[in-house]
C-alpha cells in the first residue's frame, strides 16, 4: 500500500518530480516544475534513469565502464538542469540517479520520498506523438502511482508557462 504523502505536514514541503532526460520537452517540464515550486514554497527533484539493458550481458569490466560512462553523462545533464532551475526560480533541485526501467524507478522514488506530491512531464511536439511515457500513462501503464501527473504541453513558451504556474 502506498505511503501517505507528507508534503503539507510540519517539517515537510511539496516536491515536484521531473524526469531528467535529453528530450526537448524535459526543459518544459523543468520550467513548469521550477516556477510552480518557487511560487508554492516547494522543491524540485530531478530523476535521471540509466538505461543499461545490455550491461548485465557484458563482461564485468565492460559493464562497469558502461555504467560509469552513463553515470557521468547523467551527472552532466543533471548539472545543466540544476543550473537551469537555479536560473528560472532560484531553486537548487535534488538530484537522483537510478538504474532500471523508467516507470519502475519513478514508482520507487515516489514511494521512498513521501514529500513528492506531483510528477511533471511534458508532451512531445513531434509527429511521433506525445512521447512514450505519456503514451504509456494514457494506456493505464502506471496504475498505482500515488501522485497526480501534470502534463505540460511541449509547445508552451516560458511566458505561457509563467501564466499557468
PDB file of C-alpha atoms in Angstrom:
ATOM      1  CA  UNK A   1       0.000   0.000   0.000  1.00  0.00           C
ATOM      2  CA  UNK A   2       1.441   3.429  -0.910  1.00  0.00           C
ATOM      3  CA  UNK A   3       2.695   5.643   1.884  1.00  0.00           C
ATOM      4  CA  UNK A   4       0.685   8.713   2.767  1.00  0.00           C
ATOM      5  CA  UNK A   5       2.092  11.903   1.226  1.00  0.00           C
ATOM      6  CA  UNK A   6       3.557  14.182   3.891  1.00  0.00           C
ATOM      7  CA  UNK A   7       4.211  17.297   1.807  1.00  0.00           C
ATOM      8  CA  UNK A   8       1.862  19.510   3.820  1.00  0.00           C
ATOM      9  CA  UNK A   9       2.900  18.315   7.267  1.00  0.00           C
ATOM     10  CA  UNK A  10       5.196  20.404   9.513  1.00  0.00           C
ATOM     11  CA  UNK A  11       8.834  19.943   8.519  1.00  0.00           C
ATOM     12  CA  UNK A  12       7.941  18.813   5.001  1.00  0.00           C
ATOM     13  CA  UNK A  13       7.425  20.565   1.676  1.00  0.00           C
ATOM     14  CA  UNK A  14       5.788  19.581  -1.574  1.00  0.00           C
ATOM     15  CA  UNK A  15       8.213  18.375  -4.221  1.00  0.00           C
ATOM     16  CA  UNK A  16       7.715  18.225  -7.969  1.00  0.00           C
ATOM     17  CA  UNK A  17       9.376  15.233  -9.650  1.00  0.00           C
ATOM     18  CA  UNK A  18      10.841  15.800 -13.128  1.00  0.00           C
ATOM     19  CA  UNK A  19      12.359  13.088 -15.295  1.00  0.00           C
ATOM     20  CA  UNK A  20      15.752  14.384 -16.427  1.00  0.00           C
ATOM     21  CA  UNK A  21      16.497  13.214 -19.949  1.00  0.00           C
ATOM     22  CA  UNK A  22      17.815  14.562 -23.257  1.00  0.00           C
ATOM     23  CA  UNK A  23      14.424  15.321 -24.786  1.00  0.00           C
ATOM     24  CA  UNK A  24      13.421  18.888 -25.667  1.00  0.00           C
ATOM     25  CA  UNK A  25      10.249  18.523 -23.621  1.00  0.00           C
ATOM     26  CA  UNK A  26      12.296  17.915 -20.459  1.00  0.00           C
ATOM     27  CA  UNK A  27      13.034  21.649 -20.389  1.00  0.00           C
ATOM     28  CA  UNK A  28       9.311  22.461 -20.492  1.00  0.00           C
ATOM     29  CA  UNK A  29       8.596  20.097 -17.588  1.00  0.00           C
ATOM     30  CA  UNK A  30      11.504  21.534 -15.600  1.00  0.00           C
ATOM     31  CA  UNK A  31      10.458  25.115 -16.296  1.00  0.00           C
ATOM     32  CA  UNK A  32       6.902  24.443 -15.124  1.00  0.00           C
ATOM     33  CA  UNK A  33       8.027  22.500 -12.030  1.00  0.00           C
ATOM     34  CA  UNK A  34      10.581  25.142 -11.015  1.00  0.00           C
ATOM     35  CA  UNK A  35       8.099  28.005 -11.401  1.00  0.00           C
ATOM     36  CA  UNK A  36       5.369  26.116  -9.513  1.00  0.00           C
ATOM     37  CA  UNK A  37       7.758  25.102  -6.742  1.00  0.00           C
ATOM     38  CA  UNK A  38       9.027  28.660  -6.337  1.00  0.00           C
ATOM     39  CA  UNK A  39       5.506  30.066  -6.158  1.00  0.00           C
ATOM     40  CA  UNK A  40       4.307  27.491  -3.658  1.00  0.00           C
ATOM     41  CA  UNK A  41       7.396  27.149  -1.474  1.00  0.00           C
ATOM     42  CA  UNK A  42       8.158  23.688  -2.760  1.00  0.00           C
ATOM     43  CA  UNK A  43      11.111  21.885  -4.236  1.00  0.00           C
ATOM     44  CA  UNK A  44      12.103  20.002  -7.359  1.00  0.00           C
ATOM     45  CA  UNK A  45      13.565  16.514  -7.648  1.00  0.00           C
ATOM     46  CA  UNK A  46      15.398  15.669 -10.872  1.00  0.00           C
ATOM     47  CA  UNK A  47      15.423  11.935 -11.632  1.00  0.00           C
ATOM     48  CA  UNK A  48      17.829  10.542 -14.201  1.00  0.00           C
ATOM     49  CA  UNK A  49      17.326   6.883 -15.075  1.00  0.00           C
ATOM     50  CA  UNK A  50      20.226   4.972 -16.614  1.00  0.00           C
ATOM     51  CA  UNK A  51      19.136   2.630 -19.374  1.00  0.00           C
ATOM     52  CA  UNK A  52      21.705  -0.163 -19.196  1.00  0.00           C
ATOM     53  CA  UNK A  53      19.822  -3.086 -20.695  1.00  0.00           C
ATOM     54  CA  UNK A  54      22.993  -4.560 -22.248  1.00  0.00           C
ATOM     55  CA  UNK A  55      25.230  -4.129 -19.194  1.00  0.00           C
ATOM     56  CA  UNK A  56      24.377  -7.448 -17.477  1.00  0.00           C
ATOM     57  CA  UNK A  57      25.335  -9.378 -20.619  1.00  0.00           C
ATOM     58  CA  UNK A  58      28.783  -7.762 -20.799  1.00  0.00           C
ATOM     59  CA  UNK A  59      31.982  -8.791 -19.105  1.00  0.00           C
ATOM     60  CA  UNK A  60      32.299  -7.302 -15.640  1.00  0.00           C
ATOM     61  CA  UNK A  61      34.850  -4.661 -16.670  1.00  0.00           C
ATOM     62  CA  UNK A  62      32.826  -3.611 -19.718  1.00  0.00           C
ATOM     63  CA  UNK A  63      29.603  -3.408 -17.698  1.00  0.00           C
ATOM     64  CA  UNK A  64      31.341  -1.257 -15.097  1.00  0.00           C
ATOM     65  CA  UNK A  65      32.706   1.024 -17.812  1.00  0.00           C
ATOM     66  CA  UNK A  66      29.238   1.335 -19.402  1.00  0.00           C
ATOM     67  CA  UNK A  67      27.739   2.181 -16.017  1.00  0.00           C
ATOM     68  CA  UNK A  68      30.446   4.766 -15.257  1.00  0.00           C
ATOM     69  CA  UNK A  69      30.033   6.458 -18.648  1.00  0.00           C
ATOM     70  CA  UNK A  70      26.244   6.545 -18.306  1.00  0.00           C
ATOM     71  CA  UNK A  71      26.534   7.933 -14.772  1.00  0.00           C
ATOM     72  CA  UNK A  72      28.954  10.658 -15.912  1.00  0.00           C
ATOM     73  CA  UNK A  73      26.578  11.632 -18.716  1.00  0.00           C
ATOM     74  CA  UNK A  74      23.614  11.677 -16.306  1.00  0.00           C
ATOM     75  CA  UNK A  75      25.543  13.792 -13.793  1.00  0.00           C
ATOM     76  CA  UNK A  76      26.485  16.292 -16.515  1.00  0.00           C
ATOM     77  CA  UNK A  77      22.846  16.510 -17.621  1.00  0.00           C
ATOM     78  CA  UNK A  78      21.697  16.978 -14.022  1.00  0.00           C
ATOM     79  CA  UNK A  79      24.259  19.773 -13.583  1.00  0.00           C
ATOM     80  CA  UNK A  80      22.815  21.577 -16.619  1.00  0.00           C
ATOM     81  CA  UNK A  81      19.227  21.105 -15.488  1.00  0.00           C
ATOM     82  CA  UNK A  82      20.035  22.180 -11.922  1.00  0.00           C
ATOM     83  CA  UNK A  83      21.667  25.344 -13.271  1.00  0.00           C
ATOM     84  CA  UNK A  84      18.560  25.927 -15.401  1.00  0.00           C
ATOM     85  CA  UNK A  85      16.288  25.536 -12.333  1.00  0.00           C
ATOM     86  CA  UNK A  86      18.533  27.961 -10.424  1.00  0.00           C
ATOM     87  CA  UNK A  87      18.207  30.478 -13.254  1.00  0.00           C
ATOM     88  CA  UNK A  88      14.456  30.013 -13.609  1.00  0.00           C
ATOM     89  CA  UNK A  89      13.443  30.213  -9.985  1.00  0.00           C
ATOM     90  CA  UNK A  90      16.469  30.313  -7.703  1.00  0.00           C
ATOM     91  CA  UNK A  91      15.967  26.676  -6.713  1.00  0.00           C
ATOM     92  CA  UNK A  92      18.602  24.057  -6.018  1.00  0.00           C
ATOM     93  CA  UNK A  93      16.877  20.824  -7.025  1.00  0.00           C
ATOM     94  CA  UNK A  94      17.617  17.432  -5.542  1.00  0.00           C
ATOM     95  CA  UNK A  95      19.401  15.112  -7.976  1.00  0.00           C
ATOM     96  CA  UNK A  96      18.801  11.389  -8.135  1.00  0.00           C
ATOM     97  CA  UNK A  97      20.405   8.853 -10.494  1.00  0.00           C
ATOM     98  CA  UNK A  98      18.871   5.393 -10.726  1.00  0.00           C
ATOM     99  CA  UNK A  99      19.323   2.361 -12.927  1.00  0.00           C
ATOM    100  CA  UNK A 100      16.458   0.339 -14.399  1.00  0.00           C
ATOM    101  CA  UNK A 101      13.151   0.919 -16.108  1.00  0.00           C
ATOM    102  CA  UNK A 102      11.817   4.467 -16.094  1.00  0.00           C
ATOM    103  CA  UNK A 103       8.311   3.673 -14.832  1.00  0.00           C
ATOM    104  CA  UNK A 104       9.720   1.360 -12.157  1.00  0.00           C
ATOM    105  CA  UNK A 105      12.168   3.991 -10.913  1.00  0.00           C
ATOM    106  CA  UNK A 106       9.514   6.704 -10.865  1.00  0.00           C
ATOM    107  CA  UNK A 107       7.306   4.444  -8.740  1.00  0.00           C
ATOM    108  CA  UNK A 108      10.225   3.649  -6.427  1.00  0.00           C
ATOM    109  CA  UNK A 109      11.319   7.229  -5.806  1.00  0.00           C
ATOM    110  CA  UNK A 110       7.735   8.362  -5.196  1.00  0.00           C
ATOM    111  CA  UNK A 111       7.320   5.539  -2.702  1.00  0.00           C
ATOM    112  CA  UNK A 112      10.612   6.370  -0.960  1.00  0.00           C
ATOM    113  CA  UNK A 113      10.132  10.155  -0.752  1.00  0.00           C
ATOM    114  CA  UNK A 114       6.800  10.987   0.865  1.00  0.00           C
ATOM    115  CA  UNK A 115       7.229  14.673   0.008  1.00  0.00           C
ATOM    116  CA  UNK A 116       6.989  14.079  -3.737  1.00  0.00           C
ATOM    117  CA  UNK A 117       3.456  15.185  -4.493  1.00  0.00           C
ATOM    118  CA  UNK A 118       3.374  15.727  -8.270  1.00  0.00           C
ATOM    119  CA  UNK A 119       5.079  14.125 -11.269  1.00  0.00           C
ATOM    120  CA  UNK A 120       5.622  16.689 -14.030  1.00  0.00           C
ATOM    121  CA  UNK A 121       6.016  15.502 -17.622  1.00  0.00           C
ATOM    122  CA  UNK A 122       5.860  17.425 -20.874  1.00  0.00           C
ATOM    123  CA  UNK A 123       4.315  16.224 -24.096  1.00  0.00           C
ATOM    124  CA  UNK A 124       6.495  15.899 -27.160  1.00  0.00           C
ATOM    125  CA  UNK A 125       5.737  18.104 -30.126  1.00  0.00           C
ATOM    126  CA  UNK A 126       6.827  15.798 -32.940  1.00  0.00           C
ATOM    127  CA  UNK A 127       4.782  13.729 -35.372  1.00  0.00           C
ATOM    128  CA  UNK A 128       5.511  10.626 -33.268  1.00  0.00           C
ATOM    129  CA  UNK A 129       3.012  11.744 -30.682  1.00  0.00           C
ATOM    130  CA  UNK A 130       3.321  12.933 -27.092  1.00  0.00           C
ATOM    131  CA  UNK A 131       6.179  10.564 -26.236  1.00  0.00           C
ATOM    132  CA  UNK A 132       6.473   7.033 -24.868  1.00  0.00           C
ATOM    133  CA  UNK A 133       5.989   7.971 -21.210  1.00  0.00           C
ATOM    134  CA  UNK A 134       2.764   9.840 -21.793  1.00  0.00           C
ATOM    135  CA  UNK A 135       1.521   7.164 -24.189  1.00  0.00           C
ATOM    136  CA  UNK A 136       2.213   4.512 -21.558  1.00  0.00           C
ATOM    137  CA  UNK A 137       0.486   6.639 -18.926  1.00  0.00           C
ATOM    138  CA  UNK A 138      -2.568   7.110 -21.164  1.00  0.00           C
ATOM    139  CA  UNK A 139      -2.863   3.342 -21.630  1.00  0.00           C
ATOM    140  CA  UNK A 140      -3.003   2.828 -17.873  1.00  0.00           C
ATOM    141  CA  UNK A 141       0.551   1.546 -17.708  1.00  0.00           C
ATOM    142  CA  UNK A 142       1.275   3.395 -14.493  1.00  0.00           C
ATOM    143  CA  UNK A 143      -1.601   2.164 -12.389  1.00  0.00           C
ATOM    144  CA  UNK A 144      -0.955   2.618  -8.715  1.00  0.00           C
ATOM    145  CA  UNK A 145       1.148   5.775  -8.958  1.00  0.00           C
ATOM    146  CA  UNK A 146       0.083   7.551  -5.748  1.00  0.00           C
ATOM    147  CA  UNK A 147       0.579  11.124  -7.008  1.00  0.00           C
ATOM    148  CA  UNK A 148      -1.092  13.208  -9.701  1.00  0.00           C
ATOM    149  CA  UNK A 149       0.663  13.741 -13.010  1.00  0.00           C
ATOM    150  CA  UNK A 150       0.861  17.165 -14.614  1.00  0.00           C
ATOM    151  CA  UNK A 151       1.432  17.074 -18.384  1.00  0.00           C
ATOM    152  CA  UNK A 152       2.792  20.313 -19.777  1.00  0.00           C
ATOM    153  CA  UNK A 153       2.216  20.903 -23.498  1.00  0.00           C
ATOM    154  CA  UNK A 154       5.643  20.921 -25.108  1.00  0.00           C
ATOM    155  CA  UNK A 155       4.723  23.882 -27.298  1.00  0.00           C
ATOM    156  CA  UNK A 156       4.234  26.349 -24.429  1.00  0.00           C
ATOM    157  CA  UNK A 157       6.658  29.265 -24.172  1.00  0.00           C
ATOM    158  CA  UNK A 158       8.224  30.434 -20.918  1.00  0.00           C
ATOM    159  CA  UNK A 159       5.725  33.295 -20.748  1.00  0.00           C
ATOM    160  CA  UNK A 160       2.786  30.924 -21.278  1.00  0.00           C
ATOM    161  CA  UNK A 161       4.066  28.619 -18.547  1.00  0.00           C
ATOM    162  CA  UNK A 162       4.590  31.604 -16.232  1.00  0.00           C
ATOM    163  CA  UNK A 163       0.919  32.494 -16.667  1.00  0.00           C
ATOM    164  CA  UNK A 164      -0.083  28.945 -15.656  1.00  0.00           C
ATOM    165  CA  UNK A 165       2.436  28.067 -12.987  1.00  0.00           C
TER     166      UNK A 165
END
